[in-house]
Tab-separated table of C-alpha atoms and ligand atoms in Angstrom:
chain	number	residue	atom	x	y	z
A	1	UNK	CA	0.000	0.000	0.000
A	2	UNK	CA	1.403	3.103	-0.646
A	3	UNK	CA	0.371	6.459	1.191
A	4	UNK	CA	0.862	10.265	0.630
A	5	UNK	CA	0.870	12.019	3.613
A	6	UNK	CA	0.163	15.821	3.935
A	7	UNK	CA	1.046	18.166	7.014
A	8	UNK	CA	0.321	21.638	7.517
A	9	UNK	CA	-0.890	21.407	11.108
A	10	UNK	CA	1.411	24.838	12.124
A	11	UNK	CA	4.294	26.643	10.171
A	12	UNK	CA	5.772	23.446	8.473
A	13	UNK	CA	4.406	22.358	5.151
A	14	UNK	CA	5.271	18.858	4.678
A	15	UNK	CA	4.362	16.085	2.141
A	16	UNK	CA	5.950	11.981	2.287
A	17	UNK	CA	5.133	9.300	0.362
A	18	UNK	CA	5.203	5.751	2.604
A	19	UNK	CA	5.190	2.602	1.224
A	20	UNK	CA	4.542	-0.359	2.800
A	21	UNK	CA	6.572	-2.794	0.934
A	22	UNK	CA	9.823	-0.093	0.194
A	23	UNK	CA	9.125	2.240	2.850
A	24	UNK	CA	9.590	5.700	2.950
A	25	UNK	CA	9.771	6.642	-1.099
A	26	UNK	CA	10.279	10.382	-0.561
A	27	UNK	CA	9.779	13.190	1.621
A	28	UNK	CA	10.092	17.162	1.355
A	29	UNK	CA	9.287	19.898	4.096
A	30	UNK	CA	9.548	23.461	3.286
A	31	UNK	CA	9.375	25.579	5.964
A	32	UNK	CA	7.610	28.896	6.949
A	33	UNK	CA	10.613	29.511	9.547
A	34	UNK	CA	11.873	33.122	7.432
A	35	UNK	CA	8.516	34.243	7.069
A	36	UNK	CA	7.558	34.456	10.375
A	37	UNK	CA	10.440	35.065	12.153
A	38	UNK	CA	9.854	38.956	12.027
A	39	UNK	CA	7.053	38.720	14.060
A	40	UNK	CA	8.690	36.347	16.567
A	41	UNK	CA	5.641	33.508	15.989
A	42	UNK	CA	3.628	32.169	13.598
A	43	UNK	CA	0.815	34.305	12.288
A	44	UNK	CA	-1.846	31.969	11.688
A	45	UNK	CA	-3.154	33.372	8.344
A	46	UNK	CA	0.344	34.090	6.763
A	47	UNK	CA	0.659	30.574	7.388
A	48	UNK	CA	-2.477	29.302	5.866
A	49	UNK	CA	-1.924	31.549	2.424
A	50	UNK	CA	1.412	30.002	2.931
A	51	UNK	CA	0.270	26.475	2.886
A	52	UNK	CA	-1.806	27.122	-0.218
A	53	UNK	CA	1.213	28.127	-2.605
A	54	UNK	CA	3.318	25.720	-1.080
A	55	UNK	CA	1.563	22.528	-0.807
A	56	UNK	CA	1.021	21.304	-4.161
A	57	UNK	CA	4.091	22.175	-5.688
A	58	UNK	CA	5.553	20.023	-3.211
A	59	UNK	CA	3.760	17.392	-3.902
A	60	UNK	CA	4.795	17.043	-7.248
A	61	UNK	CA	8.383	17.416	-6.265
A	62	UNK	CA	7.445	14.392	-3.812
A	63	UNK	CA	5.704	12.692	-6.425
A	64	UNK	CA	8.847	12.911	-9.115
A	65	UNK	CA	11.320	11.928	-6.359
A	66	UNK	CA	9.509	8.805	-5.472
A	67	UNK	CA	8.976	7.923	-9.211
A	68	UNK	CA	5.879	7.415	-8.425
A	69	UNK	CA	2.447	7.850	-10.963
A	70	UNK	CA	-0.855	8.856	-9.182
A	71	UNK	CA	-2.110	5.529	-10.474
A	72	UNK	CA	-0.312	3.878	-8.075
A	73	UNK	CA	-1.466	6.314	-5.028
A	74	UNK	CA	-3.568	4.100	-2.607
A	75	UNK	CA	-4.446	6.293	0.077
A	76	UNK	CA	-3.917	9.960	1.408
A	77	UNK	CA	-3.664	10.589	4.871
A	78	UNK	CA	-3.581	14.738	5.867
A	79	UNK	CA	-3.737	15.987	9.466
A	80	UNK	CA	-6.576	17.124	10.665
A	81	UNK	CA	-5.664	18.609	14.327
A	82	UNK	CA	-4.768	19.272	16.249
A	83	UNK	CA	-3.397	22.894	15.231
A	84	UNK	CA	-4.027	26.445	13.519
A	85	UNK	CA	-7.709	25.698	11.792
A	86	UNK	CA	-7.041	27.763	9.078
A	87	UNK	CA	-3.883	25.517	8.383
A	88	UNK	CA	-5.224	22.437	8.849
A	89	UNK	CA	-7.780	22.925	6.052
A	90	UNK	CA	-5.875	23.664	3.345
A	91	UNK	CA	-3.634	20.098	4.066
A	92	UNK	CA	-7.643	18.513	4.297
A	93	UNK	CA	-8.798	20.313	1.381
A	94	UNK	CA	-5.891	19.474	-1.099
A	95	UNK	CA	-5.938	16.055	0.748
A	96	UNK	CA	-9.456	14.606	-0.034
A	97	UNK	CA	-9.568	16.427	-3.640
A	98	UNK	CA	-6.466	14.544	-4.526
A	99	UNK	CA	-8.111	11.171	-3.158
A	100	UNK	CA	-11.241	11.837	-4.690
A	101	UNK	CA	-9.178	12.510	-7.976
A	102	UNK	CA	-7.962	9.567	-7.638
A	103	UNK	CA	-10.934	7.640	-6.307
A	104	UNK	CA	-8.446	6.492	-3.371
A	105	UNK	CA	-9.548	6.570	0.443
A	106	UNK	CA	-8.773	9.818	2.651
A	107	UNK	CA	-8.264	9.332	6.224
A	108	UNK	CA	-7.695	12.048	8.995
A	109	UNK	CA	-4.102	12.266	11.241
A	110	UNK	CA	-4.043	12.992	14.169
A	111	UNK	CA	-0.969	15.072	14.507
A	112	UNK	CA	0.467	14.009	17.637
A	113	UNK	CA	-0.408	10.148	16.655
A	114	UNK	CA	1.783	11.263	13.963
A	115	UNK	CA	4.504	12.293	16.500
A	116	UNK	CA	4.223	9.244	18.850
A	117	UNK	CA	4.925	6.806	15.908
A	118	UNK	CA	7.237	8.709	14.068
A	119	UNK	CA	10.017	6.040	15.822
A	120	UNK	CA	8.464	3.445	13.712
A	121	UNK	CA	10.093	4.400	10.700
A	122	UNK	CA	13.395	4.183	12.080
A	123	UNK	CA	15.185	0.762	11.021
A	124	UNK	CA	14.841	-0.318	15.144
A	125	UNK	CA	10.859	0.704	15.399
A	126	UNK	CA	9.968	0.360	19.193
A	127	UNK	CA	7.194	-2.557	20.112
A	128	UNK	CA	4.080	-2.138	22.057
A	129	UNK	CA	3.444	-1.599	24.493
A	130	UNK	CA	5.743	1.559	25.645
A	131	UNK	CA	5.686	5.085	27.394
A	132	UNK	CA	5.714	7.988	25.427
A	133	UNK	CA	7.088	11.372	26.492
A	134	UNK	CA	5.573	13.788	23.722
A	135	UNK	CA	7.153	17.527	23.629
A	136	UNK	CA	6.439	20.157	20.818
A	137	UNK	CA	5.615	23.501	20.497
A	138	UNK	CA	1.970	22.022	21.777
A	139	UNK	CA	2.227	19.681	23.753
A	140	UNK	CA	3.956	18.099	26.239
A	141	UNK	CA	2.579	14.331	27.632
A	142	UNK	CA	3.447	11.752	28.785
A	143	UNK	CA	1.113	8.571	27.334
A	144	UNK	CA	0.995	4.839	28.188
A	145	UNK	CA	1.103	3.379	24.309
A	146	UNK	CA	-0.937	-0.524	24.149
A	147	UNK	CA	-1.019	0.168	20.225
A	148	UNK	CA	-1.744	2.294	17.207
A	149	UNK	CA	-4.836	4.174	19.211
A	150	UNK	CA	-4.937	2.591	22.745
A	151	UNK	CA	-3.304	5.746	24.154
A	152	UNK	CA	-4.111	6.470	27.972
A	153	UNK	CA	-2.739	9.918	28.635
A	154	UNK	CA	-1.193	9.311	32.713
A	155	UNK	CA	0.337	13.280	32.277
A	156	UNK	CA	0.283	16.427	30.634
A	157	UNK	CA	1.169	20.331	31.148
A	158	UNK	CA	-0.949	22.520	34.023
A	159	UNK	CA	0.007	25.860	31.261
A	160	UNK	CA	2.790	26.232	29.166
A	161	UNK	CA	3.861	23.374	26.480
A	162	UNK	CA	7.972	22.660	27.476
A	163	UNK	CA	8.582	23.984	23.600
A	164	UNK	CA	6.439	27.014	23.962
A	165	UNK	CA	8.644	27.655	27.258
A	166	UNK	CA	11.794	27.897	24.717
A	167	UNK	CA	10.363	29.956	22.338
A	168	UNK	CA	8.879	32.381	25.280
A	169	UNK	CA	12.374	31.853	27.009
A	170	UNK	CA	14.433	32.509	23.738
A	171	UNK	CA	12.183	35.663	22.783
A	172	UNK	CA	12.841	36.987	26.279
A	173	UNK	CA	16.370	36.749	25.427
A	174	UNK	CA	16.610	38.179	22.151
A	175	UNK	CA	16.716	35.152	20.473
A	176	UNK	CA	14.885	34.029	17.020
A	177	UNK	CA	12.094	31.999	16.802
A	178	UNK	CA	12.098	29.146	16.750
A	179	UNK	CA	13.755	28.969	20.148
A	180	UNK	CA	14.224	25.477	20.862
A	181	UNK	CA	17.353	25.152	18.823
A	182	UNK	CA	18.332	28.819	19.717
A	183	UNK	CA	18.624	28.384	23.197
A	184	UNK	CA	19.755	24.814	22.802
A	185	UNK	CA	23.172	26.549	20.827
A	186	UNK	CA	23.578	29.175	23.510
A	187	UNK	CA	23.345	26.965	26.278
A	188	UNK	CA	26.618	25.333	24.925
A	189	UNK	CA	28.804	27.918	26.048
A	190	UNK	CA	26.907	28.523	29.417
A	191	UNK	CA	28.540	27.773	32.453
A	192	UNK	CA	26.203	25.116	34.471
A	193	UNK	CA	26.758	26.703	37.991
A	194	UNK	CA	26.214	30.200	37.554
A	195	UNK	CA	22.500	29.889	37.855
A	196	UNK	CA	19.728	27.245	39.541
A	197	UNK	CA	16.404	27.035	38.138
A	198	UNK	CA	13.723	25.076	40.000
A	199	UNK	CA	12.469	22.058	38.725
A	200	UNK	CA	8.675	22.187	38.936
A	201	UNK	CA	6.754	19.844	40.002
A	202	UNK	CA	9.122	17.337	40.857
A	203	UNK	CA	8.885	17.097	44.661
A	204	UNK	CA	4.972	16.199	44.568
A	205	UNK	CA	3.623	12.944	43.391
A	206	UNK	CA	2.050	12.716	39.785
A	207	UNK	CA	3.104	12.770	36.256
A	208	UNK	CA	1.949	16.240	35.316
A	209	UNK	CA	4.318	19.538	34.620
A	210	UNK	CA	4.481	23.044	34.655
A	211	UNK	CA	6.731	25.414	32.806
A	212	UNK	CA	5.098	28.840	32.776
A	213	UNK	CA	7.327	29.228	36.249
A	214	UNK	CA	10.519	28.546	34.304
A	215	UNK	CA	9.950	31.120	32.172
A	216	UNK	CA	9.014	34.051	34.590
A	217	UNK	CA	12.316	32.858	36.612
A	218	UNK	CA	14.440	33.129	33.186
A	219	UNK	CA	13.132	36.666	32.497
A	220	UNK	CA	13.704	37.852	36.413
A	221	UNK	CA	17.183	36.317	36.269
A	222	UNK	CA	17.723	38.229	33.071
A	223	UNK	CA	16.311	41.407	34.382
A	224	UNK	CA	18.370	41.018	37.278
A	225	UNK	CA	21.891	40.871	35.668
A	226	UNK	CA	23.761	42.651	33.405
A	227	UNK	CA	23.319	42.016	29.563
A	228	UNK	CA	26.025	40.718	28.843
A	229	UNK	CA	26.412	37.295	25.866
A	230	UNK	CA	27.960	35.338	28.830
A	231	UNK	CA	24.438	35.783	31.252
A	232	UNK	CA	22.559	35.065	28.715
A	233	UNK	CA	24.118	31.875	28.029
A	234	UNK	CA	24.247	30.986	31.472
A	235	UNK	CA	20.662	31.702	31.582
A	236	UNK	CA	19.887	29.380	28.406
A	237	UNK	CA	22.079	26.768	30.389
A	238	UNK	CA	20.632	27.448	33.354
A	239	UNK	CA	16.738	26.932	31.821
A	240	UNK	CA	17.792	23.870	29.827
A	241	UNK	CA	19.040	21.815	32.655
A	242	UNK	CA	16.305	22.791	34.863
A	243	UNK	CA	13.639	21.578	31.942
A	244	UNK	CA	15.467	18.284	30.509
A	245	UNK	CA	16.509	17.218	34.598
A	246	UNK	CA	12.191	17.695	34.883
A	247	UNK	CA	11.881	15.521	32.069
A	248	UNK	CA	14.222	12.639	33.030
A	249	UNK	CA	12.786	13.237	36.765
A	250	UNK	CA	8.705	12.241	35.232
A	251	UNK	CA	10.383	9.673	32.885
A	252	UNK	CA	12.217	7.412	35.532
A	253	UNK	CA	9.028	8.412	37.328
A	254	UNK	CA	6.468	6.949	34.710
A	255	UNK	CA	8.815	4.102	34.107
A	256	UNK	CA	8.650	2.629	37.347
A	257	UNK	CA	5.051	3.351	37.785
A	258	UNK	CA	3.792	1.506	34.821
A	259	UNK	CA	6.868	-1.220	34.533
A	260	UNK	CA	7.635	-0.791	31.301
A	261	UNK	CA	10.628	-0.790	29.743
A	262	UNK	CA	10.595	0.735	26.776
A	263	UNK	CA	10.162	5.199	26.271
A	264	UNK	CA	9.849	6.735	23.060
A	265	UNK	CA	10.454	10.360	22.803
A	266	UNK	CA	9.215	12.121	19.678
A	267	UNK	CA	8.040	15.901	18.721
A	268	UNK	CA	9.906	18.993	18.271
A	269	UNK	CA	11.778	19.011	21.537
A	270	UNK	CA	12.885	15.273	21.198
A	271	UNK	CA	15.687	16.756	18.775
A	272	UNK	CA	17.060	18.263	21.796
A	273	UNK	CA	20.873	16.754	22.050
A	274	UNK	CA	20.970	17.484	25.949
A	275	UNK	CA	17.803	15.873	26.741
A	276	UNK	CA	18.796	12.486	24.467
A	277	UNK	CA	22.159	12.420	26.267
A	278	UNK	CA	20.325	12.357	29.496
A	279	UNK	CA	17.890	9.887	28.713
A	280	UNK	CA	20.174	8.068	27.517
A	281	UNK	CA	21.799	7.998	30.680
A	282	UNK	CA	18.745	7.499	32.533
A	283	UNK	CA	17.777	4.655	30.753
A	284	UNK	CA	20.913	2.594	30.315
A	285	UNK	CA	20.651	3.025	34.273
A	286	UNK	CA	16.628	1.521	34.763
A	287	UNK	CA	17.886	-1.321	32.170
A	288	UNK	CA	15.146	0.483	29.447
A	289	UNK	CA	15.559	1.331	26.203
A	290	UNK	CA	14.539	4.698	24.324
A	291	UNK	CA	13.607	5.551	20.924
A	292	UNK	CA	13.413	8.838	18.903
A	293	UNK	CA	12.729	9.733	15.424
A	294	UNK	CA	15.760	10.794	13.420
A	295	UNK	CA	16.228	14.193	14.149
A	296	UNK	CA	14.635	15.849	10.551
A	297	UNK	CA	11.534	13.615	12.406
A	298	UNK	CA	11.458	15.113	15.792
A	299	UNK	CA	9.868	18.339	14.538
A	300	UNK	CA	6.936	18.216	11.926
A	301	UNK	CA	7.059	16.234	8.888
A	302	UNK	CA	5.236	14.865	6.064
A	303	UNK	CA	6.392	10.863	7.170
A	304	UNK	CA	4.926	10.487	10.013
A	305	UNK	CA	1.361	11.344	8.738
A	306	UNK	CA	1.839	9.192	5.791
A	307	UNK	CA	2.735	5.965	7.970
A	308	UNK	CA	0.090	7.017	10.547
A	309	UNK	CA	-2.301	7.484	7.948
A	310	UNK	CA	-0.911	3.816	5.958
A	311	UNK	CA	-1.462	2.185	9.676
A	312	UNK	CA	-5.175	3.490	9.722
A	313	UNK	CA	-5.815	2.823	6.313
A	314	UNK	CA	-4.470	-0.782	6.456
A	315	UNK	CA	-7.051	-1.584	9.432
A	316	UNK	CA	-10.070	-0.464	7.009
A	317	UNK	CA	-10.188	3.045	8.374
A	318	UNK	CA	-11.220	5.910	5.906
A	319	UNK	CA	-12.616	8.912	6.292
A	320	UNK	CA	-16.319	10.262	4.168
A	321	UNK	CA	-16.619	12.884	1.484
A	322	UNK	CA	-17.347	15.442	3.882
A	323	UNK	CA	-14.751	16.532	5.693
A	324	UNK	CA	-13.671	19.212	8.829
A	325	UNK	CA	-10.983	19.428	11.022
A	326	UNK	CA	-10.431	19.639	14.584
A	327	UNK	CA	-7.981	22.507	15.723
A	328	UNK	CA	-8.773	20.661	19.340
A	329	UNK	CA	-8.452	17.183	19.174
A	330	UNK	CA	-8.017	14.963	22.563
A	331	UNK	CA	-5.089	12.003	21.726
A	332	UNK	CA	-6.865	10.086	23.884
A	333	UNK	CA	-10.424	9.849	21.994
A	334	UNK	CA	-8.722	7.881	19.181
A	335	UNK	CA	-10.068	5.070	17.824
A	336	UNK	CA	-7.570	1.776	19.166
A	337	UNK	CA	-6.711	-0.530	15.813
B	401	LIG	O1	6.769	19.189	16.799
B	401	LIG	P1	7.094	20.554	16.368
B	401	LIG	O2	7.928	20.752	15.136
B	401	LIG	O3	5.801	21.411	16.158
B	401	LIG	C1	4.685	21.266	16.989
B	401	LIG	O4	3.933	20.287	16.800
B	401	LIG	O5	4.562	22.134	17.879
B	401	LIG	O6	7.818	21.254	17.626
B	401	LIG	C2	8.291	22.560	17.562
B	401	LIG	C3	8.893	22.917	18.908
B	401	LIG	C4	9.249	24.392	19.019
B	401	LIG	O7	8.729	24.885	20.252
B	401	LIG	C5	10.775	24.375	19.015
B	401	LIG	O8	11.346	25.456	19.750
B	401	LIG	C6	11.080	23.056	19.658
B	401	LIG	O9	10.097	22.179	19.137
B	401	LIG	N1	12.419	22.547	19.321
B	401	LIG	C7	13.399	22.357	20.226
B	401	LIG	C8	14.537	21.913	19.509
B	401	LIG	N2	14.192	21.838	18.182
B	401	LIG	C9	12.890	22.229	18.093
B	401	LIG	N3	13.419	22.539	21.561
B	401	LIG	C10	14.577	22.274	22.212
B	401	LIG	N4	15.702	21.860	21.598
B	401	LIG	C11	15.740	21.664	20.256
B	401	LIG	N5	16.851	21.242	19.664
B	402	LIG	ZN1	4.370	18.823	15.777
């Protein structure tokens, strides 16, 4: 079976083609980074009218690179939340009028499904059942994984997503968007005992987090020193240890509560070098093993929605000629394969 898979969720316009047989044929991203990095976040209508021009050329790029014909198109899988609504319908729109085109079946992504089994096209794919720790721009939770769909959410963020506390942190300090990777470069020459951030949440039982906190703490350390390059890489050092020690604090935490032994780590964050050294760490210690997407994976992509979408389509699933989307969609409402 073999799957084209759309994504334009956010500020990433992505299109894959996944074949069950070969695997992935081709993918292509083209991001909206440049275009809204003047306004220091994505403007949701830029990014729709963005969407529209991008999204088809792409796909024939995708198309050519794969060498593949529409004939031989057997499904197309687009995300349909959640995310920015005006976004999310031009990846639905272009996505059933190419599968009606084609008299194909359409199914709906869930985006962060997308995420969570991004690992799986990886050549060592993680087996079920496992704990995921999901952490984009979004999200941040921490799910008990049975199977494609049998998600039970056990944690999740009281405010602030962790990557939306980088890109708040990073446009505190002067830094571009996005500011996951801007802060992660700064923190490099940061000196780790110049600065202690809290760790929120840690000391109480549970599996949920909280990084609105971190933030405010970043911006009164900031305001409190002078602004110098070498504070503000402390600070980025400082913030990056206190959120990845959080994360490997509610890993080892969800590990031992559920037994398992496996953690996959996937979304925008996951790319984060610090945290995968740590978890590494932290796992090789517990006797687990953790999984990631490749890094071009981590943050949004085409791939994952075509083999989430080839996984739903496989088990009979398809969506009907009318279609919406759902810019709030809960992970755990999904229907289990
Ligand atoms: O999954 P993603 O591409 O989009 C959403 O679904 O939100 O995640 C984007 C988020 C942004 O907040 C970005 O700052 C963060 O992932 N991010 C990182 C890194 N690369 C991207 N955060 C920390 N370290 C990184 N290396
Ligand atoms: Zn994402």
């Amino acid at each position: 079976m073999r799957v084209v898979g759309i994504e334009s969720s956010c500020d990433e316009t992505g299109v894959a083609i996944y074949d069950s047989e070969e695997g992935l044929l081709a993918d292509g991203l083209y991001s909206q980074v440049t275009l809204h990095e003047q306004y220091g976040g994505v403007v949701p209508e830029l990014a729709s009218r963005d969407h529209v021009r991008k999204t088809l050329p792409l796909l024939r790029e995708v198309m050519a690179e794969a060498q593949t014909s529409a004939a031989a198109i057997d499904g197309v899988a687009y995300t349909a939340g959640p995310g920015l609504v005006g976004a999310l319908l031009v990846g639905a729109a272009i996505g059933h009028g190419m599968a009606w085109a084609l008299g194909v079946p359409a199914i709906a992504v869930h985006h962060m499904e997308g995420h969570l089994l991004a690992p799986m096209l990886e050549a060592k794919p993680p087996a079920f059942p496992f704990v995921a720790l999901l952490v984009s721009g979004g999200h941040t939770q921490l799910v008990r994984v049975e199977g494609v769909g049998a998600y039970e959410v056990l944690g999740g963020t009281v405010d602030d997503a962790v990557g939306e506390a980088f890109d708040k942190t990073a446009k505190m300090l002067g830094l571009g968007y996005p500011g996951g990777p801007a802060i992660a470069r700064l923190a490099e020459q940061g000196r780790p005992d110049r600065f202690r951030f809290p760790r929120p949440m840690t000391n109480r039982p549970g599996l949920d987090f909280s990084f609105s906190g971190l933030k405010t703490f970043a911006l009164n350390t900031w305001r409190e020193h002078r602004h110098d390059e070498q504070t503000r890489s402390d600070i980025a050092r400082a913030f990056q240890d206190a959120v990845v020690d959080t994360m490997a604090i509610k890993c080892k935490r969800v590990l031992g509560q559920t037994g398992l032994k496996r953690l996959v780590v996937a979304g925008g964050v996951s790319a984060n070098v610090t945290l995968r050294q740590r978890l590494a760490e932290l796992t090789h210690a517990l006797n687990a093993e953790v999984f990631y997407p490749r890094p071009a994976f981590c943050t949004d992509n085409g791939a994952m929605i075509a083999y989430a979408g080839f996984r739903r389509l496989e088990a009979g699933q398809r969506e009907p000629l009318a279609f919406g989307v759902k810019p709030r969609w809960p992970l755990d409402s999904l229907r289990a394969l």
